[in-house]
Short mmCIF file of C-alpha atoms (C1' of nucleotides) in Angstrom, two decimals:
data_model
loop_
_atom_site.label_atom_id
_atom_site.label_comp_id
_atom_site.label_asym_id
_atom_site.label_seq_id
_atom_site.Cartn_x
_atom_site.Cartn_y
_atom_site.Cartn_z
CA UNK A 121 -4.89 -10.59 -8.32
CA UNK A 122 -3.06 -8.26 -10.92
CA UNK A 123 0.49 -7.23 -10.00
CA UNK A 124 -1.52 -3.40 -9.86
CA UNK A 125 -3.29 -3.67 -6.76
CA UNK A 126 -6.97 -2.26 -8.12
CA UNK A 127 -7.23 0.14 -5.38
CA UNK A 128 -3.85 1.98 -6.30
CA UNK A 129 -5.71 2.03 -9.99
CA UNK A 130 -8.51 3.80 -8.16
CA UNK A 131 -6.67 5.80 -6.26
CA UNK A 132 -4.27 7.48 -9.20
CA UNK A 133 -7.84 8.06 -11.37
CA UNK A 134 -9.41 9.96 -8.66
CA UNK A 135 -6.19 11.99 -7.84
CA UNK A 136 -6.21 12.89 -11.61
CA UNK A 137 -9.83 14.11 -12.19
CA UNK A 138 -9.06 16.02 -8.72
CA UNK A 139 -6.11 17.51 -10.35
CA UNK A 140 -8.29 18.59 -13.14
CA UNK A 141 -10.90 20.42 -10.95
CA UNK A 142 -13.75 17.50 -11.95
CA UNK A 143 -13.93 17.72 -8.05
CA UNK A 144 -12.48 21.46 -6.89
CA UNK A 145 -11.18 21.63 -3.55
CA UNK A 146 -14.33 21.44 -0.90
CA UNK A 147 -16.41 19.63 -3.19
CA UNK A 148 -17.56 16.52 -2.14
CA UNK A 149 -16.42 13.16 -3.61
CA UNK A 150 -19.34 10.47 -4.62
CA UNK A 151 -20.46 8.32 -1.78
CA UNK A 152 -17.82 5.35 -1.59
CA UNK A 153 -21.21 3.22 -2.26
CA UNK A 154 -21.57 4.96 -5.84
CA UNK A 155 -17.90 4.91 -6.01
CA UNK A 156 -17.61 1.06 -6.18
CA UNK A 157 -20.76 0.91 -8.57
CA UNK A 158 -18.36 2.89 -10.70
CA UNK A 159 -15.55 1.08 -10.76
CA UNK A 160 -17.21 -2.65 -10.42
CA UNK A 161 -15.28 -2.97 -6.67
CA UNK A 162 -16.48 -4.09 -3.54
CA UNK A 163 -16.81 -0.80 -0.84
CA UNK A 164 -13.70 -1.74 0.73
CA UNK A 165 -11.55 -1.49 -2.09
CA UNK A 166 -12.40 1.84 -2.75
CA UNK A 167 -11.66 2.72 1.24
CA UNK A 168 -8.40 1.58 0.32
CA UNK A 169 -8.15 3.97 -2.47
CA UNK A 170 -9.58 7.45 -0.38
CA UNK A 171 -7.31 5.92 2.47
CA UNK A 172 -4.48 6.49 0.12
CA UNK A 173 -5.89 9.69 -0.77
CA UNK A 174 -6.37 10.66 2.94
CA UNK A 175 -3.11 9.92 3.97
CA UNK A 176 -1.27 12.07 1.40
CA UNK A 177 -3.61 14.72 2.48
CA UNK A 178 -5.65 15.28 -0.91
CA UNK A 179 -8.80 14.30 1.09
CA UNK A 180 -10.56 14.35 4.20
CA UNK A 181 -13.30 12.25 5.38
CA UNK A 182 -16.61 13.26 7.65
CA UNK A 183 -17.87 10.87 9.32
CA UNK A 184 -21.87 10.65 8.23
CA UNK A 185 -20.85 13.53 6.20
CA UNK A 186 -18.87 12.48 2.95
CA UNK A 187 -15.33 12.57 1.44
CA UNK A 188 -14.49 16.00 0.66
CA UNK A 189 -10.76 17.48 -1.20
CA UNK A 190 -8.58 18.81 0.80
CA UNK A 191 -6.19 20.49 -1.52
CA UNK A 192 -5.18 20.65 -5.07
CA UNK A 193 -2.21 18.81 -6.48
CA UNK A 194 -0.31 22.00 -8.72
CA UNK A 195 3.12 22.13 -9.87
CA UNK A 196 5.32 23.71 -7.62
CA UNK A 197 9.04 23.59 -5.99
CA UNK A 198 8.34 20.13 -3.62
CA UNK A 199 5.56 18.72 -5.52
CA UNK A 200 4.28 15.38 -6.84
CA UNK A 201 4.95 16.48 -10.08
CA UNK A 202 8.50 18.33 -10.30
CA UNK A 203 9.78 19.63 -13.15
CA UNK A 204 12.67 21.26 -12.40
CA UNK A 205 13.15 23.38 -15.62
CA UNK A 206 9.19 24.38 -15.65
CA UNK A 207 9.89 25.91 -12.69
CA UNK A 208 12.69 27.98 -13.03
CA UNK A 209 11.01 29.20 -16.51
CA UNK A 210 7.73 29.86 -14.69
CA UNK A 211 9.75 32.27 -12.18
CA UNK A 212 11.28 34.04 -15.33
CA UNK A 213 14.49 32.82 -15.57
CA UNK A 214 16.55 30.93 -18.57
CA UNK A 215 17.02 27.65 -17.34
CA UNK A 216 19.80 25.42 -19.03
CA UNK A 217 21.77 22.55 -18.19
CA UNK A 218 25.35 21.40 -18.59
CA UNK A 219 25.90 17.91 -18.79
CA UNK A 220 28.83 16.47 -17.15
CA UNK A 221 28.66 12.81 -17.33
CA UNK A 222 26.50 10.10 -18.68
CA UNK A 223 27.46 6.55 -17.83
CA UNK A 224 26.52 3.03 -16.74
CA UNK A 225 27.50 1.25 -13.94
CA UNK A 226 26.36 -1.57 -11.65
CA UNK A 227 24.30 0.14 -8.94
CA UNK A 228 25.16 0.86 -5.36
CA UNK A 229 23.20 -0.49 -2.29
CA UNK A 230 21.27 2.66 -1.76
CA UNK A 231 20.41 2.92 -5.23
CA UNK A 232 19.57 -0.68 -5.86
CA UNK A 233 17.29 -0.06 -2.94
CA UNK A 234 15.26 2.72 -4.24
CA UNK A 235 14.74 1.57 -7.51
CA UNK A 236 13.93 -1.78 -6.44
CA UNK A 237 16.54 -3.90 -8.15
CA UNK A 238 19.17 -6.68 -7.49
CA UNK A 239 22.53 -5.71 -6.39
CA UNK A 240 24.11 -7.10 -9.60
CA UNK A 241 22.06 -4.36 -11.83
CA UNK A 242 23.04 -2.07 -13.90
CA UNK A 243 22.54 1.78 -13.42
CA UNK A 244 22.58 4.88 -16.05
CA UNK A 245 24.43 7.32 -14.13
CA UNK A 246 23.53 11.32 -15.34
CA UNK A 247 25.75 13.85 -13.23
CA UNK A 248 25.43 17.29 -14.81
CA UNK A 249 24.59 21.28 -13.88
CA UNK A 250 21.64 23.39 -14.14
CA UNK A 251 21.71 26.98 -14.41
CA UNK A 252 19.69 29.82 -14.30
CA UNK A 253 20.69 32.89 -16.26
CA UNK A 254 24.39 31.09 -16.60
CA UNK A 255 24.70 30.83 -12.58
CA UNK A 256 25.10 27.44 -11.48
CA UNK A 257 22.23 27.04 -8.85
CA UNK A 258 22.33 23.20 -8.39
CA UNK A 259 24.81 19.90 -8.89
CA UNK A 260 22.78 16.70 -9.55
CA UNK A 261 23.28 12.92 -10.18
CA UNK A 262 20.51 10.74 -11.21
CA UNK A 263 20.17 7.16 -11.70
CA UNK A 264 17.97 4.86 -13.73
CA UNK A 265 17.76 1.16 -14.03
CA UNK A 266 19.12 0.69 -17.25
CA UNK A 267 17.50 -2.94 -18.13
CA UNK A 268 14.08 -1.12 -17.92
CA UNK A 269 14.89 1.78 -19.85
CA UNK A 270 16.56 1.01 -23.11
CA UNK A 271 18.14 3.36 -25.09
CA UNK A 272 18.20 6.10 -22.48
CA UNK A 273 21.86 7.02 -22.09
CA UNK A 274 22.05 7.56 -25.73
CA UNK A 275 18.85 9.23 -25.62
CA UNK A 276 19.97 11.52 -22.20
CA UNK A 277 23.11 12.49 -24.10
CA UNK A 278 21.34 14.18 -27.08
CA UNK A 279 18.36 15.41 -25.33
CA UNK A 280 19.79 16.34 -22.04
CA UNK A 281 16.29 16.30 -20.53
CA UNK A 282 15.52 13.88 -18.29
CA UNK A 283 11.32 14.27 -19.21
CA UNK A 284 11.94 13.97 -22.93
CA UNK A 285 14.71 10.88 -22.58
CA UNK A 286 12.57 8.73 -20.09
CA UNK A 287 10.03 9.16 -22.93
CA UNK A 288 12.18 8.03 -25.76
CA UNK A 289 12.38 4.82 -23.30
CA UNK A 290 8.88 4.63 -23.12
CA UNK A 291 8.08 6.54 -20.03
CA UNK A 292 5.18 8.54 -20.65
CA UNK A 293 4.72 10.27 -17.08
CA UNK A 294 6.62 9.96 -13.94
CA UNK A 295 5.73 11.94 -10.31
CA UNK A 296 7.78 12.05 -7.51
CA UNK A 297 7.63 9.35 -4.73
CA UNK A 298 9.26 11.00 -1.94
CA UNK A 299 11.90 13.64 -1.03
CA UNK A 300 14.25 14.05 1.35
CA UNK A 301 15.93 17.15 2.56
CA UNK A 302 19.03 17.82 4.46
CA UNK A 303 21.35 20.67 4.58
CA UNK A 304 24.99 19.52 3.99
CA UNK A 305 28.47 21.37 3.71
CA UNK A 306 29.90 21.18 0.25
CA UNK A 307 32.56 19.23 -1.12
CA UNK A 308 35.28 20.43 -2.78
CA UNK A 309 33.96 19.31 -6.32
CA UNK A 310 30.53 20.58 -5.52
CA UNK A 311 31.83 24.32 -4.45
CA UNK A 312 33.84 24.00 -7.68
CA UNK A 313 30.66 23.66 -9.43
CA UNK A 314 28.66 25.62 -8.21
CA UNK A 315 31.05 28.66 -7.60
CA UNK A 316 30.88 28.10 -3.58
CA UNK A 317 33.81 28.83 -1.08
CA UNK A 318 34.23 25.57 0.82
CA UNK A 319 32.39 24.52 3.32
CA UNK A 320 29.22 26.52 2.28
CA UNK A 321 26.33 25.05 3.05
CA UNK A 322 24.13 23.30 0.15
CA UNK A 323 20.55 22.25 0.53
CA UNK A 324 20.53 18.03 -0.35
CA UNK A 325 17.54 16.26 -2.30
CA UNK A 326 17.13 13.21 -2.46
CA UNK A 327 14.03 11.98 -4.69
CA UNK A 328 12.53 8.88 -5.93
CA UNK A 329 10.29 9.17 -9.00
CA UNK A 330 7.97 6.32 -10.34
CA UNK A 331 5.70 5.79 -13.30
CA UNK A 332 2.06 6.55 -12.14
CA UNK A 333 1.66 2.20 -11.91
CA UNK A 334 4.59 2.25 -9.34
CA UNK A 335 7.61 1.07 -11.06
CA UNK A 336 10.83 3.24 -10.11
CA UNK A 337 12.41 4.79 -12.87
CA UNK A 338 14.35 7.51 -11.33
CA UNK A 339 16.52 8.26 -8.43
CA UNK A 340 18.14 11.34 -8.33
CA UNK A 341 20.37 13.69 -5.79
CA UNK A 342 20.68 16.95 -6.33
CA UNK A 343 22.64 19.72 -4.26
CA UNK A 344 21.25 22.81 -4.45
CA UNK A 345 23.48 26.68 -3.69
CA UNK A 346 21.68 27.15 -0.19
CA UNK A 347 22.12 30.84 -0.57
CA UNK A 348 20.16 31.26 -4.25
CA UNK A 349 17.66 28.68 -3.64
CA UNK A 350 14.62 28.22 -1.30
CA UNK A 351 12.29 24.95 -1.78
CA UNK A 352 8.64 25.89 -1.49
CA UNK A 353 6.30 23.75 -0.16
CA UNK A 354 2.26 24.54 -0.52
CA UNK A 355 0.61 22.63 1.66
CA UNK B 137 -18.70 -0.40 18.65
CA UNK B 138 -16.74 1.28 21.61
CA UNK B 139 -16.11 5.09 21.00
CA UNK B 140 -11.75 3.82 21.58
CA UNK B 141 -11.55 2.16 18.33
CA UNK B 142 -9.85 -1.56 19.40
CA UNK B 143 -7.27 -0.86 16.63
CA UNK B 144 -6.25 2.04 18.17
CA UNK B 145 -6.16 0.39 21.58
CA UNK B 146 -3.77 -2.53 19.82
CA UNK B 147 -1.50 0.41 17.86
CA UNK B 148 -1.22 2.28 21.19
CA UNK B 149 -0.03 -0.75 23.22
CA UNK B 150 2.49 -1.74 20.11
CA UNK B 151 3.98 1.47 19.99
CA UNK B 152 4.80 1.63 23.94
CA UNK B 153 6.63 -1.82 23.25
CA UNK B 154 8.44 -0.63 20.65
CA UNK B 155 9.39 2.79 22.21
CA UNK B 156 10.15 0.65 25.58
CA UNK B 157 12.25 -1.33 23.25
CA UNK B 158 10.54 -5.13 24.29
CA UNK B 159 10.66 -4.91 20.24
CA UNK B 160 13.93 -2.98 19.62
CA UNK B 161 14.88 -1.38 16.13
CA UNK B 162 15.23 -3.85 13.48
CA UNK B 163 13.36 -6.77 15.33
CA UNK B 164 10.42 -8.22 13.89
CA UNK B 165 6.93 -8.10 15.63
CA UNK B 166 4.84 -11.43 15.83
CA UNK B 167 3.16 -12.18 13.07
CA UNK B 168 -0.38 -10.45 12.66
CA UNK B 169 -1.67 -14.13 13.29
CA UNK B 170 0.13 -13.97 16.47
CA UNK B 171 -0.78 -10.81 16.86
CA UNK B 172 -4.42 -11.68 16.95
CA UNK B 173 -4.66 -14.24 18.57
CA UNK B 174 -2.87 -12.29 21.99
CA UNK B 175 -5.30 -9.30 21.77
CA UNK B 176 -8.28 -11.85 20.54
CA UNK B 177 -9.00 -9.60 17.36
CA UNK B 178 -9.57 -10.55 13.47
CA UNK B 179 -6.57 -10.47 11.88
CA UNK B 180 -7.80 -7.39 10.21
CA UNK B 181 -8.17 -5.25 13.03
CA UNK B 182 -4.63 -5.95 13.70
CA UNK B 183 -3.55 -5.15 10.41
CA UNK B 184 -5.35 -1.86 10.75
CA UNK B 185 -3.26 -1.30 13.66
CA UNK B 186 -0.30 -2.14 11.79
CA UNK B 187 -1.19 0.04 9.09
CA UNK B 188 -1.67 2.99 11.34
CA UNK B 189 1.83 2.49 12.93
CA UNK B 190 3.49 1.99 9.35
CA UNK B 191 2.09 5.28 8.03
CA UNK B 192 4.01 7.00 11.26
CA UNK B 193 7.14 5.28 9.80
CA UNK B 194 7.96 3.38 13.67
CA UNK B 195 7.31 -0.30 11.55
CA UNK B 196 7.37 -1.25 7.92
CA UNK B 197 6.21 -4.73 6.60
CA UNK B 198 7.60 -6.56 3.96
CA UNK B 199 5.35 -9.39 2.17
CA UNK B 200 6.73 -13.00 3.21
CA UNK B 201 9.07 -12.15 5.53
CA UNK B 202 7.39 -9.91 8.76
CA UNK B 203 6.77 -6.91 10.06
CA UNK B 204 9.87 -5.31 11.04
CA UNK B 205 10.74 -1.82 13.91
CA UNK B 206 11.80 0.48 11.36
CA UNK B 207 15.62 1.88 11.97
CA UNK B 208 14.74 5.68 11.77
CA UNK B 209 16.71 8.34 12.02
CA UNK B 210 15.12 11.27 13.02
CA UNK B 211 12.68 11.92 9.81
CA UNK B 212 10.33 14.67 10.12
CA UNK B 213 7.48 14.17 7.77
CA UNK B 214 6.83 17.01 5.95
CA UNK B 215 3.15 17.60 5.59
CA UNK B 216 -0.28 19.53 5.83
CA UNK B 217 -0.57 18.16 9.46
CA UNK B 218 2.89 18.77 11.01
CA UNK B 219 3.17 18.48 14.86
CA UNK B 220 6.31 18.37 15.77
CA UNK B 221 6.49 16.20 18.78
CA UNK B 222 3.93 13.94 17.63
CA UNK B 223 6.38 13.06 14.75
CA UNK B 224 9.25 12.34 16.91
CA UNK B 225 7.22 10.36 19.31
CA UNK B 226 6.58 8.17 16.15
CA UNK B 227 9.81 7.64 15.64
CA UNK B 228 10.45 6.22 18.85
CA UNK B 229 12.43 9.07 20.14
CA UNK B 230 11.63 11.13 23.15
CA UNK B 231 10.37 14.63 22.37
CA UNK B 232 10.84 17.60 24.45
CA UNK B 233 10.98 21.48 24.42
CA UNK B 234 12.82 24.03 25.94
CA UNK B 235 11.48 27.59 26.11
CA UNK B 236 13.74 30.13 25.53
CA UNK B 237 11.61 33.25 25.39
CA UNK B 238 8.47 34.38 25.52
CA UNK B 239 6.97 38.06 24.83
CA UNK B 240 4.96 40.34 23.03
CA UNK B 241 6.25 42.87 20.19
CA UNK B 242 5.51 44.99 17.62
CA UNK B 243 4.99 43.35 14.00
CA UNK B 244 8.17 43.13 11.99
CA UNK B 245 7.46 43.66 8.10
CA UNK B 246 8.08 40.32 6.55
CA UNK B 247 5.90 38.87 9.86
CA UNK B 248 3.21 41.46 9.21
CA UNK B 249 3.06 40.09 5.85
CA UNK B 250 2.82 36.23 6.50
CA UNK B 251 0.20 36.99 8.95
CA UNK B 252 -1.90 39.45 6.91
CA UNK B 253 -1.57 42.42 9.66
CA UNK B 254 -1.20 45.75 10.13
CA UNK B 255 2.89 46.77 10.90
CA UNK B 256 1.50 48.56 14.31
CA UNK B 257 -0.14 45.38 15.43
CA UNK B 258 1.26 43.09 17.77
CA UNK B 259 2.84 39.99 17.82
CA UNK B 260 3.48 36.75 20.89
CA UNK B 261 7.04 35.35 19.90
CA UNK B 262 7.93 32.21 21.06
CA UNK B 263 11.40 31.38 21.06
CA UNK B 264 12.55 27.89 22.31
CA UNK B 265 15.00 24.63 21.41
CA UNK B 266 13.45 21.46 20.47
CA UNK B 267 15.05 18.46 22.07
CA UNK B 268 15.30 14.14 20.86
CA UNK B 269 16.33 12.31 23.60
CA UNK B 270 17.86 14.66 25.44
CA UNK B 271 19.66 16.66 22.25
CA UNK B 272 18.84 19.52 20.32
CA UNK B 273 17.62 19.13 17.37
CA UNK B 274 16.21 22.42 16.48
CA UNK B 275 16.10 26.11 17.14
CA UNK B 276 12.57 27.61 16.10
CA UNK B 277 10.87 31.44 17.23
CA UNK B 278 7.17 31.34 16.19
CA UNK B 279 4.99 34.64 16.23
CA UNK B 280 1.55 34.63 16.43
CA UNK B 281 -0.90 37.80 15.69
CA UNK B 282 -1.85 39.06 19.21
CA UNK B 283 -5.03 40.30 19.21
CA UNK B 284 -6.73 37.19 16.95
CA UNK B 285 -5.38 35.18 20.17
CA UNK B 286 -6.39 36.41 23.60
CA UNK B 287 -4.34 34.58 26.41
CA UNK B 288 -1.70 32.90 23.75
CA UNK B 289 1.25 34.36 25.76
CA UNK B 290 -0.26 32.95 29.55
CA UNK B 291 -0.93 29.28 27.98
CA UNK B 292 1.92 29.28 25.53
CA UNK B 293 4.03 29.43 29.23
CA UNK B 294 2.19 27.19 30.93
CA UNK B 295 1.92 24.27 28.12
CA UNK B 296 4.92 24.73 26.41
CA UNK B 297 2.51 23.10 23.58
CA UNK B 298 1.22 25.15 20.14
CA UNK B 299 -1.27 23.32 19.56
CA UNK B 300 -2.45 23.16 22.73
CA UNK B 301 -2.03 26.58 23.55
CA UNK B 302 -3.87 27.30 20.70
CA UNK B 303 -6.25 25.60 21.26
CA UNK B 304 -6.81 27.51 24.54
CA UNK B 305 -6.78 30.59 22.21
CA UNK B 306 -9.87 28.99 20.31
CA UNK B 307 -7.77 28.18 17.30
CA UNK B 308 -9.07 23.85 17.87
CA UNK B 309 -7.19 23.38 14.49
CA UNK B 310 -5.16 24.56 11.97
CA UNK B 311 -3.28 23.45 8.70
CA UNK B 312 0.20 24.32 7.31
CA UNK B 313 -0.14 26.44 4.08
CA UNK B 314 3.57 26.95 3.05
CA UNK B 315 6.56 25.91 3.92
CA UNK B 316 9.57 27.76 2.56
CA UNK B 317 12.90 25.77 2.97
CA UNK B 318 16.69 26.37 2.81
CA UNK B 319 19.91 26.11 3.82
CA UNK B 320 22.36 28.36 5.94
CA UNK B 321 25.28 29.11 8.08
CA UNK B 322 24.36 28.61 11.79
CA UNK B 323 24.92 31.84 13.67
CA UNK B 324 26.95 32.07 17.14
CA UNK B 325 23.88 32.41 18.75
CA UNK B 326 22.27 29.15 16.68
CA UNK B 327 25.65 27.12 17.07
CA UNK B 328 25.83 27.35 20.70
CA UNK B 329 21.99 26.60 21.38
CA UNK B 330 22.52 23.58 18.83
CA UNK B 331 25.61 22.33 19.70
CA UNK B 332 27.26 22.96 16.67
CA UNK B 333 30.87 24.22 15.34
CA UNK B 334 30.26 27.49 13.82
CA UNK B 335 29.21 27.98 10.13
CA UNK B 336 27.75 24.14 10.25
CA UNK B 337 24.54 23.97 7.91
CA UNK B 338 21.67 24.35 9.31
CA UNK B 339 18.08 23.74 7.55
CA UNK B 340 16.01 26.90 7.79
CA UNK B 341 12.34 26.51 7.43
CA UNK B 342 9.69 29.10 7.29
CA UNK B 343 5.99 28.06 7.26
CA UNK B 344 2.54 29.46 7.95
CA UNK B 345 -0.11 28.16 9.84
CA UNK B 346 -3.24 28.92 9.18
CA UNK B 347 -6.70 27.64 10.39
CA UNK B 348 -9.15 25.32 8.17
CA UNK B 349 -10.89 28.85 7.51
CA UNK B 350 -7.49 30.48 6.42
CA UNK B 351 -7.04 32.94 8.85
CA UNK B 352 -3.30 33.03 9.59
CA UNK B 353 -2.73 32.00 13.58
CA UNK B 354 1.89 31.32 13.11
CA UNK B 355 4.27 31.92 11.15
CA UNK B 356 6.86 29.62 12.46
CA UNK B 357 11.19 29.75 11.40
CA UNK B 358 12.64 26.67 12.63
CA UNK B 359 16.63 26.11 11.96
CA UNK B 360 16.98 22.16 12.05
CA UNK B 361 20.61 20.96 12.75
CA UNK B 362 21.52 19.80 9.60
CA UNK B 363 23.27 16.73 10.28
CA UNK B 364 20.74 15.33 12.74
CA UNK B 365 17.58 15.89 10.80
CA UNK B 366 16.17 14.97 7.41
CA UNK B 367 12.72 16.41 6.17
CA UNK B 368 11.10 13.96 4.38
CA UNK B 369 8.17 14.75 2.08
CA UNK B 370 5.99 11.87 0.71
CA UNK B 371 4.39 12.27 -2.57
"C1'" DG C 285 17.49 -25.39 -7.91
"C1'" DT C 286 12.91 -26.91 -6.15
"C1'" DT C 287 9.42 -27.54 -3.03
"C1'" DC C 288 6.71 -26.08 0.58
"C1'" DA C 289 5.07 -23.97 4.74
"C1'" DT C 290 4.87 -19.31 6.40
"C1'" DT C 291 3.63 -14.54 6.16
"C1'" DT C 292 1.96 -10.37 4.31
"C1'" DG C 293 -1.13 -8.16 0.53
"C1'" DT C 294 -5.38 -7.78 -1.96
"C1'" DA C 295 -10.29 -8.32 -2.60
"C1'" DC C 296 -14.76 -9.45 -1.53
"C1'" DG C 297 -18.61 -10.25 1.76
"C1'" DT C 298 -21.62 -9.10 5.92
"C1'" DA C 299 -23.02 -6.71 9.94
"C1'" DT C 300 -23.37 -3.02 12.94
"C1'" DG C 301 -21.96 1.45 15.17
"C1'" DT C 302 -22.00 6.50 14.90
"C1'" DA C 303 -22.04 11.07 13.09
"C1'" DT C 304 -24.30 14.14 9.77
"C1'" DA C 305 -27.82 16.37 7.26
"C1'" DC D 294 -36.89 11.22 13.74
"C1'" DT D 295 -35.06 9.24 9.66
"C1'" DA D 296 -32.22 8.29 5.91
"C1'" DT D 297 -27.57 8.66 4.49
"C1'" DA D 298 -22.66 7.94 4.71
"C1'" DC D 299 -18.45 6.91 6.78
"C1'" DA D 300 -16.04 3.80 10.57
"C1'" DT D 301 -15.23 -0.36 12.73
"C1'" DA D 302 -14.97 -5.29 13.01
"C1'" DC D 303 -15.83 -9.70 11.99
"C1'" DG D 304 -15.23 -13.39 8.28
"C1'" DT D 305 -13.41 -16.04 3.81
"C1'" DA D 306 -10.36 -16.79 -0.02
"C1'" DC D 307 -6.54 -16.50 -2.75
"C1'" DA D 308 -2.10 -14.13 -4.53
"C1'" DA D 309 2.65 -13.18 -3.98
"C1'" DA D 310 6.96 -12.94 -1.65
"C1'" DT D 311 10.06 -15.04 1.59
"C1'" DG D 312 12.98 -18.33 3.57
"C1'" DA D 313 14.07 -22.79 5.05
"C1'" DA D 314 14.07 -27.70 4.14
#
DNA sequence: GTTCATTTGTACGTATGTATA
DNA sequence: CTATACATACGTACAAATGAA
């Protein structure tokens, strides 16, 4: 068996051409029979895939009825496909960012964890600022494996953007894993930052990305000004 | 075939253990070949069961080793299909509600809005504190459009449940379709239902609710104590 | 460090039940 | 009523990760 499970393969082609309105929401999906003529699979595999598919809620099934899309994967604030600068443009706002730090470490136990490496690996570290219209809005720290991504930290440091770096190290696309939200008081360093009295409450992400196979490439934190940001969700 | 799926039956039993703690937080479960050999099953159907319970975050299985009770703190998965209680029940915590108030009102203008009505028409609020094991978790007040609803108010005070309740309404189911998320100072009046020191963070979410047809039935505000929950959004 | 039994993950195959159109 | 399509459940085989000998 490949290291790619096939269904996963499946799964990420179907999301795609759903993405691209081959199959609008409501339409129906091919019968999972023609599906696995298709792609040379036994039924079963592709019931893995529209399981997937199902359980991130971009499908539902009817029983005697067909597979049928739910809803449409779009960019937006909590998406599979964030882009944080794309969306602060797409609101009308100047987006920049301010970098504050760029270096490598080992990585910590949390980290190590999400990006699925040993404890004894080493860790680009890129703290920095992003602004809209010269107001601080958020304080983040991100972290990439640095044996899989060569050349990033000198590529992070003239680019800034974390889309256009992870490309120069030969990451094409990346979506987001999983999020997790909490609300948090800020630190003294973070209500320096972000121009906060202390003890103001900040809005705390914590997000995995991977390349669409699977492999981690990204782990980032970001604090957000809970008073000049709201995260939408659709869906 | 029964109409009870056995999987089901098999999840269902697993998760009582688990929540009765026979297979406390960390432990591992027999192995699925264990596992079907007690309730006389392919290994498969086990694995289904497994499956089911893994996607609801109480187990998670890693490849060699076992299948292990997941050490959650109280997640709540943010998704199309959000039901509160059902997502803390998964978690092996006991769910329960508390309702504060219940009573019909005019529209206010940002309500109106969200539920696509006129500012004269009426709204049911339901006010109430969401409890984990005896502990407050959350403060939410939900409005619902009055007239779309006949008898909301009567079952929402008898059940306690939305989705029951609204189901009594006629509404058998209904979809998130926004979720709007940030972070805040918790009032007085939020601190003392929560249990918190005043000015603590508190998540504040705003979603709608709408049926499979799009006709708005909630628009729900829920302030989350922030350092008891996480929202977690997968994909 | 290597080997090896154990355990979960993937994939295919077959059969039958059940809801839908 | 019938054909279609998804759901369940059994089975086999091998891959890949784990952990202990």
């Amino acid at each position: 068996m490949p290291r790619n499970p096939v269904w996963k393969a499946i799964a990420k082609t179907l999301e795609t051409e759903i993405a691209e309105r081959l199959y609008p929401p409501g339409a129906r999906l091919p019968t999972e029979a023609a599906l696995s003529d298709r792609f040379g699979v036994n039924r079963h595999t592709v019931r893995r895939a529209l399981s997937d598919l199902s359980e991130r809620g971009l499908v539902r099934s009817r029983r005697g009825a067909g597979v049928f899309v739910d809803i449409v994967p779009t960019d937006y604030a909590l998406g599979r496909r964030v882009r944080f600068h794309q969306n602060l443009r797409a609101a009308g706002h100047l987006p920049e960012k301010r970098v504050l730090r760029i270096e490598t470490r080992p990585a910590r136990r949390a980290e190590a964890e999400a990006l699925d490496l040993d404890r004894e690996s080493e860790v680009v570290v890129y703290e920095g600022l992003s602004l809209s219209d010269g107001i601080a809005i958020a304080h983040f720290e991100s972290v990439f494996p640095a044996a899989r991504l060569p050349g990033l930290a000198a590529a992070l440091a003239e680019t800034a953007s974390v889309t256009e770096a992870l490309a120069r190290a030969g990451v094409a696309d990346y979506v987001r894993a999983e999020t997790r939200i909490s609300a948090e008081r800020a630190s003294a360093t973070q209500a320096l930052h972000l121009g906060l009295r202390d003890g103001e409450p900040v809005l705390c992400t914590i997000s995995r990305n991977e390349t669409p196979e699977g492999m981690p490439v990204e782990r980032g934190t970001t604090w957000f000004a809970g008073d000049r940001v709201a995260l939408v969700h659709a869906g």
